[in-house]
């Protein structure tokens, strides 16, 4: 499912593919390259906050670690 998200920085609409109606995670604007952590609930963007490249990297590493543990189960 494709979800339209309006960039809070430049107001340009972008799309992102979502598996579920609820999502919390990184979104990068294709236009201004701004990074956000967005929270979507029931298909609505309810909150967002700016995210730095460093934080994004940390989140991705954390997710990889969690996936690793899941596989071991
Ligand atoms: Zn933007």
PDB file of C-alpha atoms and ligand atoms in Angstrom:
ATOM      1  CA  UNK A   1       0.000   0.000   0.000  1.00  0.00           C
ATOM      2  CA  UNK A   2       1.341   3.416  -0.867  1.00  0.00           C
ATOM      3  CA  UNK A   3       0.955   6.196   1.671  1.00  0.00           C
ATOM      4  CA  UNK A   4       1.249   9.830   0.706  1.00  0.00           C
ATOM      5  CA  UNK A   5       3.227  11.947   3.112  1.00  0.00           C
ATOM      6  CA  UNK A   6       3.596  15.689   2.959  1.00  0.00           C
ATOM      7  CA  UNK A   7       7.079  16.802   3.924  1.00  0.00           C
ATOM      8  CA  UNK A   8       6.852  19.049   7.001  1.00  0.00           C
ATOM      9  CA  UNK A   9       9.867  21.013   5.807  1.00  0.00           C
ATOM     10  CA  UNK A  10       9.008  21.828   2.190  1.00  0.00           C
ATOM     11  CA  UNK A  11       5.361  20.662   1.904  1.00  0.00           C
ATOM     12  CA  UNK A  12       6.129  18.476  -1.087  1.00  0.00           C
ATOM     13  CA  UNK A  13       4.180  15.248  -1.181  1.00  0.00           C
ATOM     14  CA  UNK A  14       6.058  11.985  -1.294  1.00  0.00           C
ATOM     15  CA  UNK A  15       4.978   8.387  -1.158  1.00  0.00           C
ATOM     16  CA  UNK A  16       6.103   5.534   0.967  1.00  0.00           C
ATOM     17  CA  UNK A  17       5.054   1.905   0.861  1.00  0.00           C
ATOM     18  CA  UNK A  18       3.515   0.658   4.071  1.00  0.00           C
ATOM     19  CA  UNK A  19       2.728  -2.873   5.104  1.00  0.00           C
ATOM     20  CA  UNK A  20       0.250  -1.810   7.775  1.00  0.00           C
ATOM     21  CA  UNK A  21      -1.867   1.228   8.602  1.00  0.00           C
ATOM     22  CA  UNK A  22       0.294   1.961  11.632  1.00  0.00           C
ATOM     23  CA  UNK A  23       3.910   2.916  11.158  1.00  0.00           C
ATOM     24  CA  UNK A  24       6.653   4.551  13.151  1.00  0.00           C
ATOM     25  CA  UNK A  25       9.925   4.972  11.396  1.00  0.00           C
ATOM     26  CA  UNK A  26      12.131   7.040   9.195  1.00  0.00           C
ATOM     27  CA  UNK A  27      10.920   8.979   6.192  1.00  0.00           C
ATOM     28  CA  UNK A  28      13.153  10.915   3.834  1.00  0.00           C
ATOM     29  CA  UNK A  29      11.788  13.628   1.586  1.00  0.00           C
ATOM     30  CA  UNK A  30      12.784  12.987  -2.026  1.00  0.00           C
ATOM     31  CA  UNK A  31      12.793  16.726  -2.715  1.00  0.00           C
ATOM     32  CA  UNK A  32      14.677  18.441   0.105  1.00  0.00           C
ATOM     33  CA  UNK A  33      16.299  15.287   1.543  1.00  0.00           C
ATOM     34  CA  UNK A  34      15.055  16.123   5.039  1.00  0.00           C
ATOM     35  CA  UNK A  35      14.863  13.158   7.368  1.00  0.00           C
ATOM     36  CA  UNK A  36      12.029  12.595   9.821  1.00  0.00           C
ATOM     37  CA  UNK A  37      10.765   9.990  12.179  1.00  0.00           C
ATOM     38  CA  UNK A  38       7.087   9.826  11.315  1.00  0.00           C
ATOM     39  CA  UNK A  39       4.240   8.236  13.189  1.00  0.00           C
ATOM     40  CA  UNK A  40       1.241   7.058  11.211  1.00  0.00           C
ATOM     41  CA  UNK A  41      -1.863   5.745  12.867  1.00  0.00           C
ATOM     42  CA  UNK A  42      -4.878   4.479  10.981  1.00  0.00           C
ATOM     43  CA  UNK A  43      -3.462   5.913   7.774  1.00  0.00           C
ATOM     44  CA  UNK A  44      -3.028   9.428   9.237  1.00  0.00           C
ATOM     45  CA  UNK A  45       0.247  11.198   9.942  1.00  0.00           C
ATOM     46  CA  UNK A  46      -0.062  11.983  13.649  1.00  0.00           C
ATOM     47  CA  UNK A  47       3.422  13.175  14.514  1.00  0.00           C
ATOM     48  CA  UNK A  48       6.899  13.706  13.161  1.00  0.00           C
ATOM     49  CA  UNK A  49      10.263  14.876  14.359  1.00  0.00           C
ATOM     50  CA  UNK A  50      13.503  15.680  12.665  1.00  0.00           C
ATOM     51  CA  UNK A  51      15.992  12.859  12.475  1.00  0.00           C
ATOM     52  CA  UNK A  52      19.724  13.155  11.921  1.00  0.00           C
ATOM     53  CA  UNK A  53      21.707  10.852   9.646  1.00  0.00           C
ATOM     54  CA  UNK A  54      23.504   9.602  12.734  1.00  0.00           C
ATOM     55  CA  UNK A  55      20.282   8.721  14.521  1.00  0.00           C
ATOM     56  CA  UNK A  56      18.977   6.966  11.425  1.00  0.00           C
ATOM     57  CA  UNK A  57      22.119   4.865  11.282  1.00  0.00           C
ATOM     58  CA  UNK A  58      21.691   3.971  14.944  1.00  0.00           C
ATOM     59  CA  UNK A  59      18.078   2.948  14.378  1.00  0.00           C
ATOM     60  CA  UNK A  60      19.033   0.779  11.401  1.00  0.00           C
ATOM     61  CA  UNK A  61      21.785  -0.914  13.381  1.00  0.00           C
ATOM     62  CA  UNK A  62      19.373  -1.534  16.227  1.00  0.00           C
ATOM     63  CA  UNK A  63      16.863  -3.079  13.845  1.00  0.00           C
ATOM     64  CA  UNK A  64      19.522  -5.315  12.318  1.00  0.00           C
ATOM     65  CA  UNK A  65      20.520  -6.493  15.764  1.00  0.00           C
ATOM     66  CA  UNK A  66      16.894  -7.225  16.638  1.00  0.00           C
ATOM     67  CA  UNK A  67      16.431  -9.164  13.396  1.00  0.00           C
ATOM     68  CA  UNK A  68      19.510 -11.188  14.181  1.00  0.00           C
ATOM     69  CA  UNK A  69      18.065 -12.161  17.555  1.00  0.00           C
ATOM     70  CA  UNK A  70      14.733 -13.068  15.980  1.00  0.00           C
ATOM     71  CA  UNK A  71      16.471 -15.441  13.576  1.00  0.00           C
ATOM     72  CA  UNK A  72      18.243 -17.180  16.442  1.00  0.00           C
ATOM     73  CA  UNK A  73      14.979 -17.913  18.209  1.00  0.00           C
TER      74      UNK A  73
HETATM   75 ZN1  LIG B   1      10.938  18.164   1.827  1.00  0.00          ZN
END
